Short mmCIF file of C-alpha atoms in Angstrom, two decimals:
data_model
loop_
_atom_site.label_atom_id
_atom_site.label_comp_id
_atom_site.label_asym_id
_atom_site.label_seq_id
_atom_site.Cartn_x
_atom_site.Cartn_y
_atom_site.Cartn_z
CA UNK A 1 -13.64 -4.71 -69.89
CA UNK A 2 -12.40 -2.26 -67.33
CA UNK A 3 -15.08 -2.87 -64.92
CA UNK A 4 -14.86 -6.94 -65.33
CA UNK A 5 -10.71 -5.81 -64.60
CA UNK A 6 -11.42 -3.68 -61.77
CA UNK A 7 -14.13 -6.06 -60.41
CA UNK A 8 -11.12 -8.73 -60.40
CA UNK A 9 -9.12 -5.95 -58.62
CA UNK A 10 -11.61 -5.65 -55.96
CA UNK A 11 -12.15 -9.47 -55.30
CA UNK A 12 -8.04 -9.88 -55.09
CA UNK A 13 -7.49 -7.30 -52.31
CA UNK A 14 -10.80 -9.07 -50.26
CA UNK A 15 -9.15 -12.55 -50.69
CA UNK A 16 -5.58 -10.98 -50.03
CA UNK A 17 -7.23 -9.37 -47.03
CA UNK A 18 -8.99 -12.41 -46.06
CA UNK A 19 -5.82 -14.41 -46.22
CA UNK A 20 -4.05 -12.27 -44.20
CA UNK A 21 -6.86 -12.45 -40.93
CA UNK A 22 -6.91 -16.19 -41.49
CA UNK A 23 -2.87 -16.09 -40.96
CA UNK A 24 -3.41 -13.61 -37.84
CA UNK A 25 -6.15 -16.41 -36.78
CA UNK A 26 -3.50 -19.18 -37.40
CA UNK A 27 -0.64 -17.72 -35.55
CA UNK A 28 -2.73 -16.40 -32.02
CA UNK A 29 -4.20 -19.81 -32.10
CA UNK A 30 -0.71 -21.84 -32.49
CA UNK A 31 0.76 -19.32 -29.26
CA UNK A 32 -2.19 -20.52 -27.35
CA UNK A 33 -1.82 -24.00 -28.57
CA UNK A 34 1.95 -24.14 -27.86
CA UNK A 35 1.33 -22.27 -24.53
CA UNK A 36 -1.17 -24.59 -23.52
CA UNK A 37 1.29 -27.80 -24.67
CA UNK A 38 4.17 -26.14 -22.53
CA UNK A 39 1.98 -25.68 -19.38
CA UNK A 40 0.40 -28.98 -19.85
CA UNK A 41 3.64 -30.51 -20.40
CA UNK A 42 4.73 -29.10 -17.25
CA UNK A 43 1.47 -30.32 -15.30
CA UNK A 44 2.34 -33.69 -16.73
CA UNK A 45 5.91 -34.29 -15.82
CA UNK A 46 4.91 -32.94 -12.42
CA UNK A 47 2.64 -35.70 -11.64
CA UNK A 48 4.51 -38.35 -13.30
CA UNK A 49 7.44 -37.51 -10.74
CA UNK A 50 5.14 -37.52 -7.78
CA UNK A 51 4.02 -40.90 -9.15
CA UNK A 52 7.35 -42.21 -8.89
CA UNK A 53 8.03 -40.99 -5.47
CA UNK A 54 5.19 -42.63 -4.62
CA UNK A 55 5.75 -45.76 -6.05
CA UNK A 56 9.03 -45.56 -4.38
CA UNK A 57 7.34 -45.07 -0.95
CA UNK A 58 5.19 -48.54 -1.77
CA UNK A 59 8.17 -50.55 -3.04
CA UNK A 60 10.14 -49.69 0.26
CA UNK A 61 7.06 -50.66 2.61
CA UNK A 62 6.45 -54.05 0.84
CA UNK A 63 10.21 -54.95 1.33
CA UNK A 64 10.11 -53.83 4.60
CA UNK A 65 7.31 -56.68 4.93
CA UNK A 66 8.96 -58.97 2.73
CA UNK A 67 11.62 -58.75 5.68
CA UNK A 68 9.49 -59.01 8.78
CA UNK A 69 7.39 -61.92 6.38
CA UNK A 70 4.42 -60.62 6.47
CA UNK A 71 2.26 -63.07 4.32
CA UNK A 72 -1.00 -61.05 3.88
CA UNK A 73 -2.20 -63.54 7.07
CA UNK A 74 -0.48 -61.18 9.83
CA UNK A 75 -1.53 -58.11 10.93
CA UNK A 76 0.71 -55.47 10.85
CA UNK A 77 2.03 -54.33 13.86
CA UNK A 78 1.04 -50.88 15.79
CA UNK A 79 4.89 -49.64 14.75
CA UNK A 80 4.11 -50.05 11.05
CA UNK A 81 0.80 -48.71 11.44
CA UNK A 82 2.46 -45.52 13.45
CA UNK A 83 4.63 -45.23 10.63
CA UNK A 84 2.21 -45.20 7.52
CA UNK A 85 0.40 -42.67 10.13
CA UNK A 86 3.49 -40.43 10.32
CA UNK A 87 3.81 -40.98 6.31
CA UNK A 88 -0.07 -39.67 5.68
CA UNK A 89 -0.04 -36.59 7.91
CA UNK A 90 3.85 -35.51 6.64
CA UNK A 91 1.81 -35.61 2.82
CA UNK A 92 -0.95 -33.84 4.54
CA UNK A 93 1.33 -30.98 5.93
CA UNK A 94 3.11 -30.95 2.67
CA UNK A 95 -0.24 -30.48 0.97
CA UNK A 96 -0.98 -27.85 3.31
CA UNK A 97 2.26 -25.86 2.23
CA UNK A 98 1.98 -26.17 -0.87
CA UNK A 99 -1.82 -24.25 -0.73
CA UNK A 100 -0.03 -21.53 1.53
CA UNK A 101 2.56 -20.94 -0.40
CA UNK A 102 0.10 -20.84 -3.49
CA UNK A 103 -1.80 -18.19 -1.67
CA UNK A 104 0.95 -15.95 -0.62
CA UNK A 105 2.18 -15.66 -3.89
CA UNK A 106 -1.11 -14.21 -5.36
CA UNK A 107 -1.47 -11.97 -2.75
CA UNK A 108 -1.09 -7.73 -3.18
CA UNK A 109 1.02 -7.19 0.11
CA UNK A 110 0.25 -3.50 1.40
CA UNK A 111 2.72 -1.58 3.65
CA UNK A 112 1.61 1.50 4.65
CA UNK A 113 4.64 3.90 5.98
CA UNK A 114 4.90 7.55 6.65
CA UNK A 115 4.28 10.23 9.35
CA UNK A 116 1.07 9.48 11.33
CA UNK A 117 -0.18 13.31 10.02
CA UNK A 118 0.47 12.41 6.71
CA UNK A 119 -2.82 10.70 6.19
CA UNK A 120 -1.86 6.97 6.34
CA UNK A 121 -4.40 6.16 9.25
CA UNK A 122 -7.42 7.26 7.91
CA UNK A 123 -6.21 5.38 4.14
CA UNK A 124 -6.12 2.24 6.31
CA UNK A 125 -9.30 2.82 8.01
CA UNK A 126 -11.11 3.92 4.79
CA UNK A 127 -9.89 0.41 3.49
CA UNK A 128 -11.26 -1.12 6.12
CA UNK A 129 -14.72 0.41 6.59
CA UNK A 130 -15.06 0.02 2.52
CA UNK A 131 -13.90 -3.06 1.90
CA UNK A 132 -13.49 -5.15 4.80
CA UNK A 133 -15.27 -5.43 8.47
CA UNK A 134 -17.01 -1.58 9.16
CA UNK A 135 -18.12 -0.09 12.73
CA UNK A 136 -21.89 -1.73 12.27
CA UNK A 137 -22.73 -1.92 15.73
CA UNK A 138 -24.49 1.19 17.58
CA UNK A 139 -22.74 -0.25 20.84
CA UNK A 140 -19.33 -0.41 19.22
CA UNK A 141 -20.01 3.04 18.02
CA UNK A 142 -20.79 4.66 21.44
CA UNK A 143 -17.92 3.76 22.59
CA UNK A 144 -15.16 6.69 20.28
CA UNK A 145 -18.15 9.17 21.35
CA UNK A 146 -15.37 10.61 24.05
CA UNK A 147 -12.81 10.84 21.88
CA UNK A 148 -15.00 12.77 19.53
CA UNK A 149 -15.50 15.23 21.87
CA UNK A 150 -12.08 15.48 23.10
CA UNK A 151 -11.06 16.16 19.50
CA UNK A 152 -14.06 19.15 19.24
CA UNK A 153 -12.45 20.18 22.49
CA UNK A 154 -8.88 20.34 21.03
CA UNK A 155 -10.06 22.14 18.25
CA UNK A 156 -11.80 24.48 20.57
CA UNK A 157 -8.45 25.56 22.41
CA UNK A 158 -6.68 25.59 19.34
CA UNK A 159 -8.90 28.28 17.89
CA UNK A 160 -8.28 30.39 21.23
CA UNK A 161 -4.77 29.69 21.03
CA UNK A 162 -4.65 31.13 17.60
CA UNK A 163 -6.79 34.52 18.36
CA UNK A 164 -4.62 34.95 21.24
CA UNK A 165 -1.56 34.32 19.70
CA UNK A 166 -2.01 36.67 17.15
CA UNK A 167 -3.72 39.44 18.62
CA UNK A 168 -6.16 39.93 15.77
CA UNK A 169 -9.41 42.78 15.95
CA UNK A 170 -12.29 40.85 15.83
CA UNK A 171 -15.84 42.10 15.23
CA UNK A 172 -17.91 42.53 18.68
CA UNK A 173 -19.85 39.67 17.96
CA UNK A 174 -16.84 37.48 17.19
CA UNK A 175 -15.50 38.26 20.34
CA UNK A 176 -18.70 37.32 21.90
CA UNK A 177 -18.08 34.19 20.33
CA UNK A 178 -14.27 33.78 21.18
CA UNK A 179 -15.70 34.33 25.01
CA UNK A 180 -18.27 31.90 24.44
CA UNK A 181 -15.32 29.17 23.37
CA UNK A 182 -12.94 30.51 26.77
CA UNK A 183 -16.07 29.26 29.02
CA UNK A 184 -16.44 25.87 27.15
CA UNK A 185 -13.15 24.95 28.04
CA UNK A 186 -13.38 25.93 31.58
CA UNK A 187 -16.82 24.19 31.98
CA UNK A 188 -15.33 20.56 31.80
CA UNK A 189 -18.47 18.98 30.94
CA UNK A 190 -19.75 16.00 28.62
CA UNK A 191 -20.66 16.85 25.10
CA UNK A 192 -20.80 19.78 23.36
CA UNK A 193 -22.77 22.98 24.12
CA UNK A 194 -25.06 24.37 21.44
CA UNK A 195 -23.76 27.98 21.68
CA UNK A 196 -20.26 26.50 21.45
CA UNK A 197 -21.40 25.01 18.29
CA UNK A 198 -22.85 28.40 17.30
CA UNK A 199 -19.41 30.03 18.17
CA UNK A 200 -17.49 27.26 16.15
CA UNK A 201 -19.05 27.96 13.26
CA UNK A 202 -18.94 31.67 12.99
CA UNK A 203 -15.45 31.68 13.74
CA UNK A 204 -14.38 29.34 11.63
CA UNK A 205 -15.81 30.94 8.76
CA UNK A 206 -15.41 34.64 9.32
CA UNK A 207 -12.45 35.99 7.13
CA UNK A 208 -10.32 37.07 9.72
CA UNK A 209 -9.87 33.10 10.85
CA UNK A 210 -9.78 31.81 7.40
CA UNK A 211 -6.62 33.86 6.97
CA UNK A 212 -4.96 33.14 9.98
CA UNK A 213 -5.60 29.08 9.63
CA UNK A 214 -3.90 29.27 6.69
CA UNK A 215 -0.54 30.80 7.06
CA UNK A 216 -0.56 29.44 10.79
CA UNK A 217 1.92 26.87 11.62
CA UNK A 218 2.72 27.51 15.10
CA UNK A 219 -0.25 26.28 16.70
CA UNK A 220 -0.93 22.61 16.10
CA UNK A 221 -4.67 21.60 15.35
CA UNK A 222 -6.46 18.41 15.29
CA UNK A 223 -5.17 16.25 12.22
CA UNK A 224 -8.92 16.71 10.74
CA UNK A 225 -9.74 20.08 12.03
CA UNK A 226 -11.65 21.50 9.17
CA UNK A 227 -14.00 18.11 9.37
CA UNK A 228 -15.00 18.51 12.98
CA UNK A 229 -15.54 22.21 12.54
CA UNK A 230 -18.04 21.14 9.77
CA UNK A 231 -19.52 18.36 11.42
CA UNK A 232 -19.78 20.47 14.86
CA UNK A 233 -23.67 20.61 15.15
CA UNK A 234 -24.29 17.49 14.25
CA UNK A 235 -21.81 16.22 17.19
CA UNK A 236 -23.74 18.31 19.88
CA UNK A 237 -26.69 16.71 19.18
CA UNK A 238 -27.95 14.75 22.58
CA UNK A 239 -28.86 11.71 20.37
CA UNK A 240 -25.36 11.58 18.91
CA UNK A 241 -23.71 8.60 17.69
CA UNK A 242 -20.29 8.74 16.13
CA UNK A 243 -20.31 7.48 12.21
CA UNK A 244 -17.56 5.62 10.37
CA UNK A 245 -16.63 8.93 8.72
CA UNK A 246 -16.49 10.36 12.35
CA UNK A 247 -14.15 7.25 13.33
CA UNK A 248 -11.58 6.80 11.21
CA UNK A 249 -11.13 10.47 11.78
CA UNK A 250 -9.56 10.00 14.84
CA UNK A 251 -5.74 10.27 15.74
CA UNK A 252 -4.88 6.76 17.62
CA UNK A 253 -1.61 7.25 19.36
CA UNK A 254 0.77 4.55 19.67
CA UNK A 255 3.25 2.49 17.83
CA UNK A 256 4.12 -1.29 16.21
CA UNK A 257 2.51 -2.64 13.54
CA UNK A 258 -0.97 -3.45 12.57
CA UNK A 259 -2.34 -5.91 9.57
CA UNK A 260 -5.82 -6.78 8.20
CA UNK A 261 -6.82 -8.78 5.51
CA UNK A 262 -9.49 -8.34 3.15
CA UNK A 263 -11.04 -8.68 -0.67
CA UNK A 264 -10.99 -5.45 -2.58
CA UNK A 265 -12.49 -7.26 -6.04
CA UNK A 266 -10.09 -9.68 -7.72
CA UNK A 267 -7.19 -8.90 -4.95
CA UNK A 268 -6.40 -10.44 -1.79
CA UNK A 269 -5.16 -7.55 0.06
CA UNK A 270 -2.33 -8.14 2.83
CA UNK A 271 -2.38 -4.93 4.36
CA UNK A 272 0.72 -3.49 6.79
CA UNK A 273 0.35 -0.44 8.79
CA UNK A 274 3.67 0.75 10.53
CA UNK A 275 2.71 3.20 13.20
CA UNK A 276 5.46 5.37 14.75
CA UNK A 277 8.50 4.08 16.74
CA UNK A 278 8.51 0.13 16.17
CA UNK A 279 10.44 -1.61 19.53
CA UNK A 280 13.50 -3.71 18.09
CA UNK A 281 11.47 -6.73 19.12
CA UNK A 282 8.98 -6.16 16.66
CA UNK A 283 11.71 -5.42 14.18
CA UNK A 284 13.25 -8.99 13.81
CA UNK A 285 9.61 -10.72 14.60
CA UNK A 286 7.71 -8.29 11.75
CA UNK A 287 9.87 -6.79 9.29
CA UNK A 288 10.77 -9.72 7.47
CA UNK A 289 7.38 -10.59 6.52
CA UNK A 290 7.39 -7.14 5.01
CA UNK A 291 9.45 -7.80 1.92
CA UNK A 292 8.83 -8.68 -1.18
CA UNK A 293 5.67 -6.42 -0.85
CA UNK A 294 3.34 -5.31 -3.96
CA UNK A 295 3.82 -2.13 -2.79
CA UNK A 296 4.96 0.57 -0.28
CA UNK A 297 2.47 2.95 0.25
CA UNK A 298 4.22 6.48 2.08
CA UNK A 299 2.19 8.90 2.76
CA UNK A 300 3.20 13.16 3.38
CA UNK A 301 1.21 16.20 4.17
CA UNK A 302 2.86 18.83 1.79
CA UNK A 303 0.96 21.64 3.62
CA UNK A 304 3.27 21.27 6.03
CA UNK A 305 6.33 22.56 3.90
CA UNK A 306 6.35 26.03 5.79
CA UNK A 307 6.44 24.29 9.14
CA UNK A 308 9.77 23.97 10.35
CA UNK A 309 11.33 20.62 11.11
CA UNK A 310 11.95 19.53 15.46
CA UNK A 311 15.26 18.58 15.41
CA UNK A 312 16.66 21.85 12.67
CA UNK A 313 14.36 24.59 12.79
CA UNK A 314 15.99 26.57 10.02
CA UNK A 315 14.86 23.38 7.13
CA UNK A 316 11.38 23.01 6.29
CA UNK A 317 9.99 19.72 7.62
CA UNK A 318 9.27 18.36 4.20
CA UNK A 319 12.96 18.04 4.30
CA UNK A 320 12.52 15.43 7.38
CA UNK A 321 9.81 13.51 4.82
CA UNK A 322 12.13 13.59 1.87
CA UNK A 323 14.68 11.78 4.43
CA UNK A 324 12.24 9.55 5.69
CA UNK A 325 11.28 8.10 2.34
CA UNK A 326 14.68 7.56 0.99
CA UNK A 327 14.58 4.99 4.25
CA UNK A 328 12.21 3.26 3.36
CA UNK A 329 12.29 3.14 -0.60
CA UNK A 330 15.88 2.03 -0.18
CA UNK A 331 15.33 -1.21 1.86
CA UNK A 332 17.00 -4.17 0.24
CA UNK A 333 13.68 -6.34 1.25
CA UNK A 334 11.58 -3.64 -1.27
CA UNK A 335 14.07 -3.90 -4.11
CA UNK A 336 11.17 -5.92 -6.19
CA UNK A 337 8.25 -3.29 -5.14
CA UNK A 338 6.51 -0.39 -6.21
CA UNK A 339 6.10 2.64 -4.41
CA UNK A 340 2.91 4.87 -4.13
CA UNK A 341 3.36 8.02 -3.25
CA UNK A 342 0.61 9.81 -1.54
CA UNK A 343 0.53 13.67 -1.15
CA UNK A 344 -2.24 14.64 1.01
CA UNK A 345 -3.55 18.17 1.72
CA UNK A 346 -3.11 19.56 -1.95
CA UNK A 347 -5.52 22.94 -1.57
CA UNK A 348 -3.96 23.77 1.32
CA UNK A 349 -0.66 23.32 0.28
CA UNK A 350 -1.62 25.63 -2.75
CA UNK A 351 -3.12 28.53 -1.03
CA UNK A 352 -0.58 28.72 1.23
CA UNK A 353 2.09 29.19 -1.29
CA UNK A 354 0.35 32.51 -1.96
CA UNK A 355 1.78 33.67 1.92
CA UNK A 356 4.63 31.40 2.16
CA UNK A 357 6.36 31.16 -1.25
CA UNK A 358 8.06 27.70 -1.58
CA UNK A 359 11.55 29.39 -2.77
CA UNK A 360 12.18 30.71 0.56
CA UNK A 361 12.18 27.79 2.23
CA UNK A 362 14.02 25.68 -0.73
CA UNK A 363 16.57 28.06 -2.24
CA UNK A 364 16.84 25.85 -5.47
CA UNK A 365 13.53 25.90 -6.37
CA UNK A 366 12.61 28.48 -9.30
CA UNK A 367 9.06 29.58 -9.62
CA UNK A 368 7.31 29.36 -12.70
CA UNK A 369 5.30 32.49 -13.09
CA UNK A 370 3.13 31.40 -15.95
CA UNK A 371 1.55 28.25 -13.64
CA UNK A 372 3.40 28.60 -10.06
CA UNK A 373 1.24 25.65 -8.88
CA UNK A 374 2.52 23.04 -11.73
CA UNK A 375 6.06 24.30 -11.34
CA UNK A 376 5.77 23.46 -7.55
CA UNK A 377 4.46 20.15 -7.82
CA UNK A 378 7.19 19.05 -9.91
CA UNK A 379 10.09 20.42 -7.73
CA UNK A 380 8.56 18.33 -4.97
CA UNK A 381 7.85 15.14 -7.03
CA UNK A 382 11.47 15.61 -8.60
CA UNK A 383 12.78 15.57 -4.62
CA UNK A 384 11.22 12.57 -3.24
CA UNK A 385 12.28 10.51 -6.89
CA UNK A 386 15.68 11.52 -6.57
CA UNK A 387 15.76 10.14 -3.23
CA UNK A 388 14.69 6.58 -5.35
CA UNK A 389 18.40 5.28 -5.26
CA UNK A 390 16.80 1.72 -6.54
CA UNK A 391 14.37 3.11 -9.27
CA UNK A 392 11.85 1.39 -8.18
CA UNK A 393 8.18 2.61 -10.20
CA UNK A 394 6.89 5.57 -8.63
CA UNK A 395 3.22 6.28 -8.54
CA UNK A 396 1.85 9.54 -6.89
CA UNK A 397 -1.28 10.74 -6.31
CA UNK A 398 -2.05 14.58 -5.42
CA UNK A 399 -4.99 14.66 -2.82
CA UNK A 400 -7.18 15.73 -0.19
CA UNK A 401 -7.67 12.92 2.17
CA UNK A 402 -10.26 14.68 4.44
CA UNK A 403 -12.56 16.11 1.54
CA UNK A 404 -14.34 12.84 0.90
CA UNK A 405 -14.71 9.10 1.26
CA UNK A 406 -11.87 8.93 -1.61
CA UNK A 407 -13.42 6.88 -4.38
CA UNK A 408 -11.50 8.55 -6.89
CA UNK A 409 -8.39 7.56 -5.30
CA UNK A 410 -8.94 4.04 -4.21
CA UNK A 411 -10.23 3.32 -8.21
CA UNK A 412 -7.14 4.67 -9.32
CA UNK A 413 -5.33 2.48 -6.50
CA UNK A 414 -7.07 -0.59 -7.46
CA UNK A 415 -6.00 -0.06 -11.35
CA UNK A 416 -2.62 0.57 -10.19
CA UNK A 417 -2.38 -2.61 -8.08
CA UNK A 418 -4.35 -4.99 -10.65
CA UNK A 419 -1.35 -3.82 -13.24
CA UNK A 420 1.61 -4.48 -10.95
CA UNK A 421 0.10 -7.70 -10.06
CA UNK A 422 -0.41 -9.03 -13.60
CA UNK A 423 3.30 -7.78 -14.38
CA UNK A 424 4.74 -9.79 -11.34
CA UNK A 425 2.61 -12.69 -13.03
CA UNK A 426 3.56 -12.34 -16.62
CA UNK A 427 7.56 -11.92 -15.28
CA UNK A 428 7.15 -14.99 -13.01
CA UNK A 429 5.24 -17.23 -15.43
CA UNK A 430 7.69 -16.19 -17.97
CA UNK A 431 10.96 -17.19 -15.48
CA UNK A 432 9.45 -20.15 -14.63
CA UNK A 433 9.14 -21.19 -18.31
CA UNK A 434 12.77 -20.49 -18.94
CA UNK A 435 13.90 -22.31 -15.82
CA UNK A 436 11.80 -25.55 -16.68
CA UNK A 437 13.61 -25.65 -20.43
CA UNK A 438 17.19 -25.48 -18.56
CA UNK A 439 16.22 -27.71 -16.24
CA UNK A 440 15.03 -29.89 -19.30
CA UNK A 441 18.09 -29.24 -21.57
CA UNK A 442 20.90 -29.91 -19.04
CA UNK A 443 22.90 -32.01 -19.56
CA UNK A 444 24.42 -35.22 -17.51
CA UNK A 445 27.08 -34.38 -15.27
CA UNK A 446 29.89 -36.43 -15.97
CA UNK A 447 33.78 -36.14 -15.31
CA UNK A 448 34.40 -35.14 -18.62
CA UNK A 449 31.96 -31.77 -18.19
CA UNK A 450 33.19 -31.10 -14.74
CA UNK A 451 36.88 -31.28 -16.22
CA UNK A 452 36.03 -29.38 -19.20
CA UNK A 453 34.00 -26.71 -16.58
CA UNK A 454 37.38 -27.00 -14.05
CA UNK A 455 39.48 -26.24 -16.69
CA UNK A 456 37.77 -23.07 -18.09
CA UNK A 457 37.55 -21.81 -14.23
CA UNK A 458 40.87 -21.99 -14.07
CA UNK A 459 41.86 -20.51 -17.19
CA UNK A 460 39.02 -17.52 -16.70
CA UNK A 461 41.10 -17.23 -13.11
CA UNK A 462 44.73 -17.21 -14.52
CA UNK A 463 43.27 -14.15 -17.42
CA UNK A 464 42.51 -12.07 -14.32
CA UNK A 465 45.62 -12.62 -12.19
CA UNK A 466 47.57 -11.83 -15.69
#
C-alpha cells in the first residue's frame, strides 16, 4: 500500500509538472500569436489606406475624363499623359524615401571625437583596414613610404633631444650610438641607414633610456614611437614596403570631418571622424547629420596626466580632456546616445604613476595603498562620468591601442553596439505599438470634446493664476 500511495505521489507531481510546461508553452505561444496579430494588423490597415488613396487618385482621373469626354475612342492628350508621368515618378521618389529612411534607421551611426593623440585615428583606420576597403595595392602602398621615414626620422631627433636634454652618462658604446643617430640627421638622405637601425635599437632598450622615456614629458615623440622603434629594421630594408599596420600608424594632420561606411557582421556602420578644428562651414553643413548617433566614441591618452596642459601649465592636461568631453557628451543632438569611452595607453599610464604620483597633480585624489592602480582608475573614470550632466550610458574600455591589431577591443565593441541597437529597437517597436492603439482609440473630434477640452484648459489656467 505505501508504495502503490507513493507511486500515485510520484505520477501527480510529473502530471502537475507537465501541466505547468504545457501552460508556459500556452502563454509564449499566445504573446507571439497576439504579437504577430498586432503587427499584422498594422501591415493590414497600412495597405488598405494606401488602397484608398489610390483609388482616390483613379476616381479623380476618370472624372477629369468624364469632363474633357473622353469616350475610350480618344487618345489622351500629351498634358494628361505628362501628368500621370509626374504622378508615377512622385510614387517612385516616395518609394525611394521610404527605403532611405528604412535604412537610416537601422543603421549604428559612429562619431568618433577626441584629441588626435588620443588614439581615435588609428581606431578609425583599424576599422577600416578590418572591416571595410584595406591598403591592397603595392602601388598604393609605396606611396606613405616617405612618411614612414619621416616618422623614423622624428623619432630619431627625439631620442637626441632627450639624451641632450637630460644630460645622462651613457656607456661608451651608447654614446657611439647617440653619435651614430647626430650623423643620420645631418645626412638628409632617403631611407634609413643600417647602423642607425643598429643605434635605434640599443638605445631604445638600454635602461638608462627606458627610464628617461618614461617620466619624460617635455620632449614630444612620434604618437607611435615605441612601434617604429620596434619595427626599425624591418623599415631599412631596401625592399621595403609600408604594411597596413605601418599605415594607419601614421599622424595625418589636418581638420573637418571624415565618414566611411562599411559592414562589421549584422551592423551597418555609419562611421564619423571629427578631426581637429572644424571651419563653421562645416559646422551647419555636417553636424546635424551627427545626432541621433548610436554612439559617441571619445577617445584620451591617460599617460599624458603628468603633462601639463598649453593654455594653464600649473593643471595637468587630463584636465583639458575632462573639459573636452563634457562638450561633447552634453550636446542636445546626443541626448538619445551612448558614449564609449576609450582610455588608451594604460601600461604607460601605470608605470609612470610609480615617478609621477597622480595626487600631486589632482589634490583630491587619495591613493589606495593596498591596489594604487585600481584606486587610480576609478578617480579618473569617476571624473569624466561626473562630467555626464545627461546620464547618458557610459562604456569604457582600458587599453593599449599600439600593442596590437585590437581584436579584443573591437569584439567587445561589436557586443556593445549589437546591445544598444536591439534596445533602440525593442524601445521603438514598443512606442510605435502604443502610438498605433491611440491613434486607434481616439476619439471623433466634435464641438462637444473641444468644449469639454476648452473648458478644462481654462479651469487648469484659472488654478494656477489663483
Amino acid at each position: 500500500m505505501l508504495m502503490t500511495a507513493s507511486t500515485a505521489q510520484a505520477q501527480r507531481k510529473i502530471l502537475l509538472h507537465k501541466s505547468r510546461q504545457i501552460r508556459k508553452e500556452d502563454a509564449a505561444n499566445l504573446k507571439t500569436l497576439t504579437q504577430s496579430s498586432k503587427l499584422n494588423g498594422a501591415c493590414i490597415t497600412s495597405l488598405a489606406q494606401l488602397s484608398r488613396f489610390i483609388q482616390w487618385l483613379r476616381l479623380l482621373f476618370h472624372m477629369k475624363i468624364a469632363r474633357n469626354g473622353f469616350d475610350g475612342t480618344i487618345t489622351p492628350s500629351d498634358e494628361e499623359y505628362e501628368h500621370m508621368a509626374a504622378i508615377n515618378r512622385s510614387e517612385a521618389i516616395d518609394r525611394a524615401l521610404e527605403r532611405e529612411a528604412t535604412n537610416l534607421r537601422h543603421e549604428t551611426k559612429l562619431v568618433l571625437v577626441g584629441n588626435p593623440q588620443g588614439g581615435k585615428e588609428l581606431i578609425m583606420h583599424q576599422l577600416k583596414v578590418q572591416f571595410a576597403e584595406g591598403y591592397d595595392k603595392t602601388e598604393e602602398r609605396l606611396k606613405y613610404r616617405p612618411a614612414v621615414y619621416q616618422v623614423v626620422r622624428s623619432l630619431i631627433s627625439s631620442i637626441t633631444n632627450l639624451l641632450t636634454e637630460t644630460g645622462v652618462t651613457l656607456s661608451a658604446e651608447l654614446t657611439h650610438d647617440f653619435a651614430i643617430l647626430l650623423h643620420e640627421l645631418d645626412a638628409r638622405e632617403d631611407g634609413i641607414s643600417s647602423d642607425a637601425v643598429k643605434a635605434i635599437t640599443r638605445i631604445w632598450s638600454c635602461p638608462e633610456f627606458s627610464k628617461l622615456y618614461v617620466r619624460n614629458f617635455e620632449i614630444d615623440f612620434p604618437q607611435y614611437a615605441p612601434y617604429f622603434a620596434q619595427e626599425a629594421p624591418r623599415i631599412a630594408e631596401k625592399d621595403y614596403v609600408p604594411s597596413e599596420a605601418d599605415i594607419i600608424r601614421l599622424t595625418r594632420s589636418g581638420g573637418g570631418i571624415n565618414e566611411t561606411r562599411f559592414d562589421w557582421d549584422e551592423l551597418d556602420i555609419h562611421l564619423f571622424n571629427i578631426k581637429g578644428y572644424v571651419p563653421q562651414h562645416f559646422k551647419e553643413r555636417w553636424y546635424h547629420q551627427l545626432e541621433d548617433a548610436t554612439a559617441v566614441i571619445f577617445t584620451v591618452d591617460v599617460s599624458l596626466y603628468n603633462k601639463p596642459s598649453p593654455e594653464r601649465p600649473s593643471e595637468s592636461i587630463l584636465v583639458h580632456e575632462f573639459e573636452g568631453f563634457e562638450q561633447w557628451v552634453n550636446r542636445p543632438g546626443f541626448a538619445n546616445s551612448t558614449i564609449i569611452l576609450i582610455l588608451n595607453n594604460f601600461t604607460r599610464f601605470v608605470s609612470k604613476m610609480a615617478y609621477a604620483p597622480l595626487e600631486k597633480l589632482f589634490p583630491d585624489y587619495t591613493r589606495n595603498e593596498s591596489d594604487p592602480e585600481l584606486s587610480a582608475r576609478q578617480y579618473i573614470l569617476r571624473r569624466f562620468k561626473n562630467m555626464n550632466h545627461q546620464s547618458l550610458s557610459i562604456y569604457s574600455f582600458w587599453v593599449d591601442l599600439d600593442s596590437s591589431d585590437n581584436q579584443h577591443l573591437y569584439g567587445a565593441l561589436k557586443k556593445t553596439l549589437s546591445r544598444v541597437q536591439a534596445t533602440k529597437a525593442q524601445e521603438r517597436a514598443w512606442c510605435e505599438g502604443l502610438e498605433a492603439r491611440t491613434e486607434s482609440e481616439r476619439p471623433s473630434t466634435n464641438g462637444l470634446s473641444v468644449a469639454v477640452s476648452t473648458e478644462r484648459t481654462r479651469s487648469r489656467s484659472g488654478g494656477r493664476k489663483r
